[in-house]
Coordinates of C-alpha atoms in Angstrom, one line a residue:
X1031 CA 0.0 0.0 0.0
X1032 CA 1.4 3.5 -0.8
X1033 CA 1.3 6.6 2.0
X1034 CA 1.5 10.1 1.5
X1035 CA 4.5 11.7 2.9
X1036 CA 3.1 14.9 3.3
X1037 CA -0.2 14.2 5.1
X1038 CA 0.4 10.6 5.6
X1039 CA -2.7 9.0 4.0
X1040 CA -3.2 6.2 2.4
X1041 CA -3.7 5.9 -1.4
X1042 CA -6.4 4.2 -3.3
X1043 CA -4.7 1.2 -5.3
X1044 CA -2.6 2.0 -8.5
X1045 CA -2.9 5.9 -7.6
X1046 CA 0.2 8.0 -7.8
X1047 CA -1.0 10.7 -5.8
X1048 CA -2.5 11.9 -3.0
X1049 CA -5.9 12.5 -2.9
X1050 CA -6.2 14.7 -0.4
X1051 CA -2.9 16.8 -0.5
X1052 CA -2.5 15.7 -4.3
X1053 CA 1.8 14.9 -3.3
X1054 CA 3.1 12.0 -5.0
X1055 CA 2.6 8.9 -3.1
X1056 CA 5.6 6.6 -1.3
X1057 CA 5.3 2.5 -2.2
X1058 CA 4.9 1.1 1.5
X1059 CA 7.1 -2.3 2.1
X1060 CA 5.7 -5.1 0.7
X1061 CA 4.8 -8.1 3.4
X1062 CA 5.8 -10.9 1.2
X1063 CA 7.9 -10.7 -2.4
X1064 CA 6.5 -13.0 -4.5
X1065 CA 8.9 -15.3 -6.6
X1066 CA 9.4 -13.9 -9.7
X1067 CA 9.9 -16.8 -12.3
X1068 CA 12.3 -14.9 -14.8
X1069 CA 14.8 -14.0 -12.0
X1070 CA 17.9 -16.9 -12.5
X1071 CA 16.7 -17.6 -16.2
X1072 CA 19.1 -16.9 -19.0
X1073 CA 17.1 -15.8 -21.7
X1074 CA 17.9 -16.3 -25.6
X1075 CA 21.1 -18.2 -24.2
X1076 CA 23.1 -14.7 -23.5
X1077 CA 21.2 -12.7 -21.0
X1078 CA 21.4 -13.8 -17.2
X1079 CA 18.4 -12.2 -15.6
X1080 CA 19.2 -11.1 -12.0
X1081 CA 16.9 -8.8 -10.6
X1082 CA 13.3 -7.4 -11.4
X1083 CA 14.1 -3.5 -11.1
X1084 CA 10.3 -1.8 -12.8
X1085 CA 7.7 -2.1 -14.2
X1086 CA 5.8 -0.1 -17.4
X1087 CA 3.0 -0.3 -19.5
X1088 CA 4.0 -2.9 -22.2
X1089 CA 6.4 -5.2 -19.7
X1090 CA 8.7 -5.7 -16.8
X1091 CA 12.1 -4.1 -16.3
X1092 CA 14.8 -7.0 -15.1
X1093 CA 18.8 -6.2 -14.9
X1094 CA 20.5 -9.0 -16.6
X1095 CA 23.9 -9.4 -17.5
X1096 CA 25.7 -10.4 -21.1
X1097 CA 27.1 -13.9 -20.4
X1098 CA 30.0 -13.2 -23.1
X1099 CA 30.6 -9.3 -22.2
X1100 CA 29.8 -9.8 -19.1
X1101 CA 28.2 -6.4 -18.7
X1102 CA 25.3 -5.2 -17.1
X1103 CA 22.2 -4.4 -19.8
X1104 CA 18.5 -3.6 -18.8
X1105 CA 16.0 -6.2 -20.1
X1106 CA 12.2 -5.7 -20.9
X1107 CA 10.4 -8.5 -21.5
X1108 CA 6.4 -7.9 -22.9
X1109 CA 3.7 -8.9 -21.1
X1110 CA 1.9 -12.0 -22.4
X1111 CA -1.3 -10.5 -22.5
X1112 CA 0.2 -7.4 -25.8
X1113 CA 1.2 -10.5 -27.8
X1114 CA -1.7 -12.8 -28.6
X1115 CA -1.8 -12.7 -32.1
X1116 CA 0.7 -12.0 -34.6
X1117 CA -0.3 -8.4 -35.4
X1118 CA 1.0 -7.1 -31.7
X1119 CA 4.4 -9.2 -32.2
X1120 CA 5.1 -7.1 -35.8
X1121 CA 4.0 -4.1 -33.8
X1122 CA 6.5 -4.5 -31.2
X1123 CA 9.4 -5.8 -33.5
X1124 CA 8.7 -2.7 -35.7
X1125 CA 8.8 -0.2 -32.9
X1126 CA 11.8 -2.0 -31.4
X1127 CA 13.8 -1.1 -34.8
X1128 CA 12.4 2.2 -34.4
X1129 CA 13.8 3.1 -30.9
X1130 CA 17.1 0.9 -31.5
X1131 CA 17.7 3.8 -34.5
X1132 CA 17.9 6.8 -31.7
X1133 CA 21.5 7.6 -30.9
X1134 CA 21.3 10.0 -28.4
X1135 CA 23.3 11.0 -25.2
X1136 CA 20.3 11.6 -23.4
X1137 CA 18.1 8.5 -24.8
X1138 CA 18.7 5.0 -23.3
X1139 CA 20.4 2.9 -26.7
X1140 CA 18.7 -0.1 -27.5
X1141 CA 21.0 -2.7 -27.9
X1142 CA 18.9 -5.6 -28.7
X1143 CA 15.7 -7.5 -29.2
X1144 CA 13.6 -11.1 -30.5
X1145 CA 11.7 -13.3 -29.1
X1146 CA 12.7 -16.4 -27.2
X1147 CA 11.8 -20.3 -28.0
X1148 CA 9.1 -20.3 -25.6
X1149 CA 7.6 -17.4 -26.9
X1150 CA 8.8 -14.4 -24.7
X1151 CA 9.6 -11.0 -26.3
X1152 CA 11.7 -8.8 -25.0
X1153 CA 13.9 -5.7 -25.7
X1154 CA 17.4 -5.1 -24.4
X1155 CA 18.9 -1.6 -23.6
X1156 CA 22.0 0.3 -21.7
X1157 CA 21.5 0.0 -18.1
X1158 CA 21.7 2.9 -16.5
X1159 CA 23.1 3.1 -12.6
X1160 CA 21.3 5.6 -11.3
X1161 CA 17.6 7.0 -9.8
X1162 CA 14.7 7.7 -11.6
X1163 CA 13.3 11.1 -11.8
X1164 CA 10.4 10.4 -10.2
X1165 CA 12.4 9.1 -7.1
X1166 CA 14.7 12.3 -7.6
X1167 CA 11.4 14.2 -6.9
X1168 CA 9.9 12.2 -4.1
X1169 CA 13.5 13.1 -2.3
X1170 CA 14.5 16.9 -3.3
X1171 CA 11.5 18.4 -4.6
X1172 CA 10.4 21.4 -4.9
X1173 CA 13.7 21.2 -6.9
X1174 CA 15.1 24.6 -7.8
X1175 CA 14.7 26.1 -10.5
X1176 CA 18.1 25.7 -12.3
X1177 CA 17.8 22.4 -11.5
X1178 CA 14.6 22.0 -13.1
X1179 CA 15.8 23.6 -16.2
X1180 CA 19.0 21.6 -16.6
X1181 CA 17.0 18.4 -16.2
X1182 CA 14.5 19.7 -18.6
X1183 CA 16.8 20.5 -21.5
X1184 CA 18.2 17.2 -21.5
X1185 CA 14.9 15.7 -21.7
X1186 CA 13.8 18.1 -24.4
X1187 CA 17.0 17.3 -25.7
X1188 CA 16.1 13.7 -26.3
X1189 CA 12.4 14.2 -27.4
X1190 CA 13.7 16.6 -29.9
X1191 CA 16.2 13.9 -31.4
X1192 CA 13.3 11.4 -31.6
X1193 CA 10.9 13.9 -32.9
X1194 CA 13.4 14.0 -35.5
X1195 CA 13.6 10.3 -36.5
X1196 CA 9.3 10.4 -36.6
X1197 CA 8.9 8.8 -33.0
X1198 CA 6.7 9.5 -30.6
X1199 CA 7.4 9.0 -26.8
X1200 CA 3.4 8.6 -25.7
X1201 CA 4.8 8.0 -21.8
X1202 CA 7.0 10.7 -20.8
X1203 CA 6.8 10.6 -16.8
X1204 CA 9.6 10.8 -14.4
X1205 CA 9.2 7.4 -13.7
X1206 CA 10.6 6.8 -17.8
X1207 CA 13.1 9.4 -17.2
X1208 CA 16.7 8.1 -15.2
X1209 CA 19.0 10.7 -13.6
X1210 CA 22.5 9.4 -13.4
X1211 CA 25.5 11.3 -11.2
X1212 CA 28.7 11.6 -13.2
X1213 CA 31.8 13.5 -12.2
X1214 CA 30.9 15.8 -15.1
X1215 CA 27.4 16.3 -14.9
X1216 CA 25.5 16.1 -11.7
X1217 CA 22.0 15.4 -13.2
X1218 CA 22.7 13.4 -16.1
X1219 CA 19.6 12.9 -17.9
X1220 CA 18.9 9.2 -19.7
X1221 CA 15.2 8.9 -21.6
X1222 CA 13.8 5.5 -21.8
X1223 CA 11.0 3.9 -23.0
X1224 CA 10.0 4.7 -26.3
X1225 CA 9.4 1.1 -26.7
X1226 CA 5.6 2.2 -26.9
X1227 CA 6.2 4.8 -29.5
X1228 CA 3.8 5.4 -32.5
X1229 CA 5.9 5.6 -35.6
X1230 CA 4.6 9.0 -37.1
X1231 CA 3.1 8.5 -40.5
X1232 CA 5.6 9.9 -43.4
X1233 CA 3.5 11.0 -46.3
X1234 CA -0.2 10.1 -47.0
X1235 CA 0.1 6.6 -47.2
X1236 CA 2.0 5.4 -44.6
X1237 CA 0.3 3.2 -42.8
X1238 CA 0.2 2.4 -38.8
X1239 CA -0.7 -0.2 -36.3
X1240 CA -1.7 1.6 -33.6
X1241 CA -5.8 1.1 -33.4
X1242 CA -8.2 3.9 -33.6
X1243 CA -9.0 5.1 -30.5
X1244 CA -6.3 3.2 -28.9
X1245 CA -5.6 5.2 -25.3
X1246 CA -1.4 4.9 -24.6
X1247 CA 0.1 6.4 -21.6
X1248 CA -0.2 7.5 -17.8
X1249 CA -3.8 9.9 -17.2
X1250 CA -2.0 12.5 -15.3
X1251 CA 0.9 12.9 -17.6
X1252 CA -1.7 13.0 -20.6
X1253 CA -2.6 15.3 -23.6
X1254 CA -6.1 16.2 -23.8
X1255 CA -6.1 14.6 -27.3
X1256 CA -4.1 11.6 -26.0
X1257 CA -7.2 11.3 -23.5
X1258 CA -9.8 11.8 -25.6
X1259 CA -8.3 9.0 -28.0
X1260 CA -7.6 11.1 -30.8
X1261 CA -4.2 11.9 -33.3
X1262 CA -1.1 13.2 -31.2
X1263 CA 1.8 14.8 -32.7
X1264 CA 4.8 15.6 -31.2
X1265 CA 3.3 18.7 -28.9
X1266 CA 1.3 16.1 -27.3
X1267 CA 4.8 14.8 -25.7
X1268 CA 5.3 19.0 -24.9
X1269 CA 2.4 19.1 -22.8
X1270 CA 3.6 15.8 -20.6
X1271 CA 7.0 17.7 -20.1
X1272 CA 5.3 20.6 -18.8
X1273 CA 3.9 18.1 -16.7
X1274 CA 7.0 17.1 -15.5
X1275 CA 8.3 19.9 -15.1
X1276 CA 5.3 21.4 -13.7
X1277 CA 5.2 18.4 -11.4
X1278 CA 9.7 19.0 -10.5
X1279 CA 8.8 22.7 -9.5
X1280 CA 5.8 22.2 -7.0
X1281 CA 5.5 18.2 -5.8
X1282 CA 1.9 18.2 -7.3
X1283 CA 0.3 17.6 -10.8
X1284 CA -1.3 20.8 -12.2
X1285 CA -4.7 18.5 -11.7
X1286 CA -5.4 16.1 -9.6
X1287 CA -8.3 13.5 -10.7
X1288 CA -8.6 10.1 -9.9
X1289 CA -9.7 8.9 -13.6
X1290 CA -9.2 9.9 -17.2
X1291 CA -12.6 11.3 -17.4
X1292 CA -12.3 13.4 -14.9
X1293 CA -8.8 15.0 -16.2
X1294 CA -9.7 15.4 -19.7
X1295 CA -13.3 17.6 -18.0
X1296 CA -10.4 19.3 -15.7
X1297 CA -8.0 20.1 -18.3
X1298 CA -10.7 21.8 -20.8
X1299 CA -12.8 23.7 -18.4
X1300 CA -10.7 24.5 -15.4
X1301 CA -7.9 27.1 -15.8
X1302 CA -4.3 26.0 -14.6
X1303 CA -2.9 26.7 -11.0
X1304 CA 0.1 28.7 -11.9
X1305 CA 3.3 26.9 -10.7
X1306 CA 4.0 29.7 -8.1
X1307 CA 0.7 29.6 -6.2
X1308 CA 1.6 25.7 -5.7
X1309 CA 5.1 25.8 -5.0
X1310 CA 4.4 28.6 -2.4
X1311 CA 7.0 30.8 -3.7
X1312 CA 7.7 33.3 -6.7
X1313 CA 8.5 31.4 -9.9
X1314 CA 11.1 33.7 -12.1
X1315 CA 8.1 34.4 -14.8
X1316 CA 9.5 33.4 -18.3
X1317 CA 9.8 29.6 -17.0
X1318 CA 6.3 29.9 -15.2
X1319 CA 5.1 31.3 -18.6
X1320 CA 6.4 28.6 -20.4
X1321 CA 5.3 25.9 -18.4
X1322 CA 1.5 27.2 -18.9
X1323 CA 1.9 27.3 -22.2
X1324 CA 2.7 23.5 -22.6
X1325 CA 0.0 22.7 -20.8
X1326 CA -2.6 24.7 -23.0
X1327 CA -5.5 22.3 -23.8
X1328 CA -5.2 23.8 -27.5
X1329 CA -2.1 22.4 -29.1
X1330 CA -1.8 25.4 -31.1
X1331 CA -0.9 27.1 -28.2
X1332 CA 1.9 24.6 -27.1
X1333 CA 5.9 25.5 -28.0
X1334 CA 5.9 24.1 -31.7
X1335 CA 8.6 22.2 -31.3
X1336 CA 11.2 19.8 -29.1
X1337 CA 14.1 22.2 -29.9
X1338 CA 12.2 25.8 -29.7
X1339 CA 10.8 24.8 -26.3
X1340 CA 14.5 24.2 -25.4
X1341 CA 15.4 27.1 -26.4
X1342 CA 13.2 29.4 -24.8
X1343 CA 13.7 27.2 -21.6
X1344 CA 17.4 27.9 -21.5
X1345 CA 16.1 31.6 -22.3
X1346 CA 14.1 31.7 -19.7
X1347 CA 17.3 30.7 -17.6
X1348 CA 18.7 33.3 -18.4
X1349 CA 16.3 35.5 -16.0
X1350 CA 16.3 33.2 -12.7
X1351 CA 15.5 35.3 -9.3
X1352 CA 15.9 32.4 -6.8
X1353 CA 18.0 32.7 -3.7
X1354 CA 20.2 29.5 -3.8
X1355 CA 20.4 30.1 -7.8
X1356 CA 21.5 34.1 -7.6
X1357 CA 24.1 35.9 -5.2
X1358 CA 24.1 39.8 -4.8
X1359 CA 22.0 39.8 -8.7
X1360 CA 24.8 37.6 -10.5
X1361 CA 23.2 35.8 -13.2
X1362 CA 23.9 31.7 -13.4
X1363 CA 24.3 29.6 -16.4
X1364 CA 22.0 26.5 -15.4
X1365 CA 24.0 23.3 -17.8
X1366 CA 27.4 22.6 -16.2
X1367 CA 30.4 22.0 -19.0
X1368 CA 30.3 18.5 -20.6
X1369 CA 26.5 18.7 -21.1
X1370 CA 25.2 17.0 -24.1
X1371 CA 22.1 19.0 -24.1
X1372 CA 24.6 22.3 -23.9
X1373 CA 24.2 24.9 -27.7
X1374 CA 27.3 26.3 -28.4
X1375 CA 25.6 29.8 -28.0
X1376 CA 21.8 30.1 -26.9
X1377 CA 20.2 33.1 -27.5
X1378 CA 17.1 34.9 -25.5
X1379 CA 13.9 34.3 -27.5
X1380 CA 11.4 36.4 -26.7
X1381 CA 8.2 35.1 -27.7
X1382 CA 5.1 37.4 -28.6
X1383 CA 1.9 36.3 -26.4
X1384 CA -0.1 33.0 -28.2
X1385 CA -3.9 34.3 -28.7
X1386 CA -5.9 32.6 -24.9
X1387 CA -2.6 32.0 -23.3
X1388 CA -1.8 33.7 -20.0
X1389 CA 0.4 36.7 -20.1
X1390 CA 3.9 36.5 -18.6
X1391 CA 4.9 38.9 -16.5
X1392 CA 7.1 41.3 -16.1
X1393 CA 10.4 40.8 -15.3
X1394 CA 11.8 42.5 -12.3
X1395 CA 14.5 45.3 -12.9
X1396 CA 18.2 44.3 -12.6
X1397 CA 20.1 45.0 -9.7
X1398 CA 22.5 46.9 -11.7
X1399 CA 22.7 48.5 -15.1
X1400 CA 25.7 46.5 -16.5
X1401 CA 24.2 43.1 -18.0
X1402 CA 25.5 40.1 -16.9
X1403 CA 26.6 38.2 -19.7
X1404 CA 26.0 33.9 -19.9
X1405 CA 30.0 33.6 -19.8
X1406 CA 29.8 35.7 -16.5
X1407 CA 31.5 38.8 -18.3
X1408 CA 30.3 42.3 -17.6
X1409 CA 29.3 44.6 -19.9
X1410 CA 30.1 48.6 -19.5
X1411 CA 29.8 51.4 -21.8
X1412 CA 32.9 52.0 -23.6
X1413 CA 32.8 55.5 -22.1
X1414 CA 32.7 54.3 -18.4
X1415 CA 35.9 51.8 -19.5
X1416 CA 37.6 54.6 -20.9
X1417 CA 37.1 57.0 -17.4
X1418 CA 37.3 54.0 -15.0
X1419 CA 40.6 52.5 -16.0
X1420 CA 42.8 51.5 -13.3
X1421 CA 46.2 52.6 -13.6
X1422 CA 48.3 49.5 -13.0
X1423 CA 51.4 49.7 -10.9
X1424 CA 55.1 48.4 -12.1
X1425 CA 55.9 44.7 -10.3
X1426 CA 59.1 43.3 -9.5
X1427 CA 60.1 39.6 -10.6
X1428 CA 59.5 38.4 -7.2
X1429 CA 55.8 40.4 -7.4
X1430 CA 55.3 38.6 -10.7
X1431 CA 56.2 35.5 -9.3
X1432 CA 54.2 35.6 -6.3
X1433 CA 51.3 36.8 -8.6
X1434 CA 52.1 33.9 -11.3
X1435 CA 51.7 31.2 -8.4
X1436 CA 48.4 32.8 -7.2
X1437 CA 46.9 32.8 -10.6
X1438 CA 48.0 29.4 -11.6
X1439 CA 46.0 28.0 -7.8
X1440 CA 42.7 30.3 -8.6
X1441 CA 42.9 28.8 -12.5
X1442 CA 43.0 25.0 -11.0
X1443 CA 40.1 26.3 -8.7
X1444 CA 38.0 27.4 -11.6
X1445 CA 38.3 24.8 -13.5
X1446 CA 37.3 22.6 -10.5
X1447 CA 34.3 24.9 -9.8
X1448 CA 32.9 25.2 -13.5
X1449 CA 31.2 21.8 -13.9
X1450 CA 29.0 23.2 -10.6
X1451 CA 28.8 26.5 -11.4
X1452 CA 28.6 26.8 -15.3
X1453 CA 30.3 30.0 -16.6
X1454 CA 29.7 32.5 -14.2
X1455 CA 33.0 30.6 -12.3
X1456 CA 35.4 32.9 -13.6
X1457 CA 33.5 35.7 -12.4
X1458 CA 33.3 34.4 -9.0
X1459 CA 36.9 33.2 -8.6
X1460 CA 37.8 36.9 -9.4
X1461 CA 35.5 38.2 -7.2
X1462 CA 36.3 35.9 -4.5
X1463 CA 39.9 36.6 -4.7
X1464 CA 40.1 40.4 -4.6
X1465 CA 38.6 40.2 -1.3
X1466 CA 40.2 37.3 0.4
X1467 CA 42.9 37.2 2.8
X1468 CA 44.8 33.7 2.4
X1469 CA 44.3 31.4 -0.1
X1470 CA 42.2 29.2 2.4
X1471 CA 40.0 32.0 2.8
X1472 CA 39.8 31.9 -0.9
X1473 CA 38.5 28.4 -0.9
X1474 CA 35.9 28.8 2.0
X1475 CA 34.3 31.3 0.6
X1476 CA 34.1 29.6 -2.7
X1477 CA 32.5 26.6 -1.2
X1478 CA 29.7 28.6 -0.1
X1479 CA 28.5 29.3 -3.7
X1480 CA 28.2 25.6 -4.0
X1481 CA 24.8 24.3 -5.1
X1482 CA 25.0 21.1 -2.1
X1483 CA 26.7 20.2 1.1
X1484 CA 28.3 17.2 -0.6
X1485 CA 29.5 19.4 -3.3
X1486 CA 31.4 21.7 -0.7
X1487 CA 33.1 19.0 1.3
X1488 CA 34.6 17.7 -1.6
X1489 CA 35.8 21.3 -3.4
X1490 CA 37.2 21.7 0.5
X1491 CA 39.2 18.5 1.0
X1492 CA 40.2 19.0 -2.8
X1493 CA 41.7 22.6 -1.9
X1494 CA 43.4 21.3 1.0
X1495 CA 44.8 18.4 -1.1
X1496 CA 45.8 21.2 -3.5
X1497 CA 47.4 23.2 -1.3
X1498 CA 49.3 20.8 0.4
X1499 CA 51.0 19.2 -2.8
X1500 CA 51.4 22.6 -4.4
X1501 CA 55.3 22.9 -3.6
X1502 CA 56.2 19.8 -4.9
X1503 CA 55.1 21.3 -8.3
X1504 CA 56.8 24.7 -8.1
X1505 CA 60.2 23.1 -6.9
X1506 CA 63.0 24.3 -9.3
X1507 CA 64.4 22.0 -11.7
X1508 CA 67.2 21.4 -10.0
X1509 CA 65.8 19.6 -6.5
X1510 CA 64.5 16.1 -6.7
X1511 CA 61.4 16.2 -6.3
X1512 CA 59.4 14.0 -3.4
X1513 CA 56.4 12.3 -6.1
X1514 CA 56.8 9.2 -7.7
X1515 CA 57.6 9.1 -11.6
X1516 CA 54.3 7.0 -13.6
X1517 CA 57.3 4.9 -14.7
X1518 CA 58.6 4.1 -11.2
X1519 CA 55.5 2.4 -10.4
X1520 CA 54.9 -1.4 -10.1
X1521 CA 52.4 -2.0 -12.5
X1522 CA 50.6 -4.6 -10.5
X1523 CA 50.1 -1.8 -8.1
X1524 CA 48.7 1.1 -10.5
X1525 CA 46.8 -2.1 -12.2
X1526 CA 45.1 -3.0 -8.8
X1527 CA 44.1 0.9 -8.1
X1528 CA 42.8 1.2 -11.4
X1529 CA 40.6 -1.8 -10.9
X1530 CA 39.5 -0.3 -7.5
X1531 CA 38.4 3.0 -9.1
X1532 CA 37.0 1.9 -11.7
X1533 CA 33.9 0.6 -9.9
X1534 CA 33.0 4.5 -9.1
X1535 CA 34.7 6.2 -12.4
X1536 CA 34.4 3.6 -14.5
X1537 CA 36.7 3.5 -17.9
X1538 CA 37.9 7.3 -16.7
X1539 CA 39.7 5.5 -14.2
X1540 CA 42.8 4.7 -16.4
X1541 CA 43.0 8.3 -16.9
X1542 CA 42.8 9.3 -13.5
X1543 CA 45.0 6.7 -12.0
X1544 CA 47.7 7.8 -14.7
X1545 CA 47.4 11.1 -14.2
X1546 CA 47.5 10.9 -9.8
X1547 CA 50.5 8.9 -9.5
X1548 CA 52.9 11.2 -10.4
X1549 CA 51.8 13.1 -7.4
X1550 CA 52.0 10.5 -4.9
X1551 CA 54.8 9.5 -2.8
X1552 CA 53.8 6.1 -1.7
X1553 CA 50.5 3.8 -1.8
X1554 CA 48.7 5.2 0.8
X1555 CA 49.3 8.7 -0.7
X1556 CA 48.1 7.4 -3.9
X1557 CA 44.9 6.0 -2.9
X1558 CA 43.8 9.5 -0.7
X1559 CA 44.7 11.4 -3.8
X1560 CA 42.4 8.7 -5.9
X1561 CA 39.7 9.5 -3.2
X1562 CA 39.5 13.0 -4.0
X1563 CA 38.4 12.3 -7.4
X1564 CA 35.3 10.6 -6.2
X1565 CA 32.5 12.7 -6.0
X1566 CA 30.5 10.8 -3.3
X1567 CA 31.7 11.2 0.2
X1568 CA 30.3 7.7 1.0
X1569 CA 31.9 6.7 -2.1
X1570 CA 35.2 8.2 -1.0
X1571 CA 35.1 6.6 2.1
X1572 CA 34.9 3.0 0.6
X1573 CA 37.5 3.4 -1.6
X1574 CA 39.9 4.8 1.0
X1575 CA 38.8 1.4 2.8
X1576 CA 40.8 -0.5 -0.2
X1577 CA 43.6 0.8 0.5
X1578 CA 46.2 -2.3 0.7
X1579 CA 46.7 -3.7 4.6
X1580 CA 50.5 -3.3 3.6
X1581 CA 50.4 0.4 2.3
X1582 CA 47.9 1.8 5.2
X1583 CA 50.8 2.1 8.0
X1584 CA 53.4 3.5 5.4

């Protein structure tokens, strides 16, 4: 049975949500598991099933494992019921080469699919170790706001890319969306799913299997026209984003209704709770605008695309007023470096008012007159340059050399910083560093500009790492210096760390280990140094616990 964790109630059977408080509902423990006869099977003589991990609308979810790569892969297999006759099977086969053809960062790959001698289909994709959104939500939410925008690029990211290739996702929900934690991206967005997708018909004749009338997805994630039974187009997967993200910025569903019915009579007659008035707080109004829009009963009135809601999303970024995302009215960049979903160069859009949709509002003046550029550079009149120009005084070489050291430390710290910070690092290391007194000063205050706890006990113990090793580098030539040369090492003992760190870096792990060595001294310096790489404190803590018996009293 499932409980509110808001008001604590309990929630009618197969319900998502509350239906008094309308938050999503928690799955209580079960009493008894029930075997699950797949579980120990190796199905199509290659894929070792292990666990049973979800659940969706055409199958179950197991992790398996490739007997001959021996890697992990996520298996769906189809319920018994979709396949009855021979029609459903083509359907499936044909939609499984449909989704096997997206190639996307943000898409979960389909790697294989068939049908086994007793008559099970199934559909093999990338496993992905990480959470789903809809657990992400249950945890954090109301997330902020930069946070819901970085997630919802990616995702728009992905739909755009199937869009693209004439697929349809039907059942975009958080539970269909993964979020995975990699050193680069903290919120790494993976799509799957689209196992259920509608092949979009190309040209006139193009034919489809999909039944008239047939109703395909989740009720409170639905188009009005998905509802109602009718045609859906690629805005229809708009509108269940603004769901989503609708859903990541206040804990509730614009409309909560127990059946279809009801929904479809809520969403044409009732007008939409704006995001703000649910969350409890101000929304910055160009995301709130856009959000209503996508959820406009009229599909006209929807974004037209995948790619131009992206764009006005990252637009809207642009204009964020939350505390934790703005300090003393500097501006943020919300997609950290290494971002697939990341343009080169975004511009603002600003998008005239859709006849019947609700008027944004205004946005509130800047704090100052200079705008705040996305690459966290200032603008000033060339006038004000020309009057305000500092007159810079003559240094001598040990001046220079003192200042050389200092830039090179606040240049390792920015790069550190940037995957957490986006652009506007630079601007903050500067800033930072005019006013601080020693360079651990410097860091401290950094870390406060850090999005999470986590995230500043790691840029701290990194400083402290850095500042403690940062002699050794700046030793002259001539004085041997105290590391260890990456050829000195015994291989068996770089092999063995590798193999270590590889189960939280994976493949980077070569890299990383190759690259660390030549700062440590010994063993046990080596594996704290690895440990700093790791972004999870828990994580960092385990691997310090591999540290060889023999190394851990040198």
């Amino acid at each position: 049975m499932s409980t509110c964790p808001t008001c604590s109630e309990e929630g009618s059977p197969g319900a998502l949500f509350c239906g008094s408080c309308g938050s999503r509902l928690v799955a209580g423990p079960s009493s008894q598991s029930p075997v699950d006869p797949f579980v120990g099977q190796t199905l199509s003589g290659r894929y070792l099933i292990q666990q049973k991990i979800g659940s969706g609308g055409m199958g179950d979810v197991y992790k398996a494992i490739h007997s001959q790569l021996e890697s992990p892969v996520a298996l769906k297999i189809v319920k018994p019921a979709l396949i009855a006759h021979s029609a459903m099977v083509h359907r499936f086969q044909r939609e499984a080469r449909a989704a096997s053809r997206l190639h996307h960062p943000n898409v979960v790959a389909v790697t294989d699919f068939g049908q086994s001698e007793a008559g099970v289909l199934f559909m093999v994709m990338e496993y992905v170790a990480g959470k789903s959104l809809a657990q992400v939500i249950a945890d954090d939410a109301p997330l902020t706001e930069r946070r819901v925008v970085h997630i919802g690029a990616q995702i728009l990211s992905a739909l755009a890319e199937a869009h693209a290739n004439h697929i349809l996702h039907r059942d975009l929900k958080p539970e269909n969306v993964m979020i995975e934690r990699r050193r680069d991206v903290l919120d790494s967005v993976k799509v799957l799913d689209f196992g259920i997708a509608k092949m979009l018909a190309v040209g006139a004749g193009a034919s489809t299997l999909t039944q008239a009338g047939l109703v395909c997805g989740t009720p409170g994630y639905m188009s009005p026209e998905q509802l109602r039974g009718g045609d859906v187009d690629a805005r229809s997967d708009l509108f269940s984003l603004g769901v989503v993200l609708y859903e990541m910025l206040t804990h509730k569903l614009p409309f909560d209704a127990q059946t279809p019915m009801d929904m479809l009579h809520r969403q044409l007659s009732e007008p939409i709770p704006p995001p703000s008035q649910r969350r409890g707080r101000p929304v910055s109004p160009d995301l709130e605008s856009l959000v209503v829009r996508a959820l406009s009963a009229a599909r006209e009135e929807r974004p037209e695309s995948a790619e131009e809601m992206r764009e006005e999303l990252l637009g809207a970024a642009l204009s964020l007023a939350e505390d934790d995302d703005m300090e003393q009215g500097l501006a943020t960049e919300v997609l950290p470096r290494g971002d697939p979903s990341r343009p080169e160069a975004t511009p603002r859009r600003s998008t005239p008012p859709r006849s019947g949709a609700a008027p944004a509002r205004a946005s509130p003046p800047p704090a100052s007159t200079r705008e705040i550029l996305p690459e966290g550079r200032k603008t000033t009149p060339r006038a004000e340059r020309t009057r305000s120009r500092p007159t810079v005084p003559r240094r001598d070489s040990a001046s220079e050399a003192a200042a050389g050291k200092t830039a090179s430390f606040a240049k390792r710290v920015e790069d550190r910083i940037a995957p957490l910070l986006g652009p506007v690092a630079p601007y903050l290391v500067k800033k930072v560093g005019l006013g601080a007194a020693t360079p651990h000063d410097f860091c401290q205050q950094l870390a406060g500009y850090l999005p999470s706890d986590e995230d500043r006990r790691s840029f701290l113990a990194w400083c402290s790492a850095e500042l403690h090793v940062a002699p050794a580098r700046e030793r002259p030539p001539t004085q041997a210096p105290a590391t260890t040369p990456a050829a000195a090492w015994d291989p068996a003992v770089l092999a063995r760390a590798r193999r270590d760190l590889a189960a939280y870096l994976g493949p980077l792990a070569r890299i990383v280990v190759g690259r660390v060595c030549t700062r440590a001294r010994d063993q046990r310096e080596l594996y704290e140094l690895l440990a700093l790489e790791i972004p999870s404190e828990a994580d960092r803590e385990a691997f310090r616990r591999l540290t060889p018996r023999d190394a851990r009293g040198a």
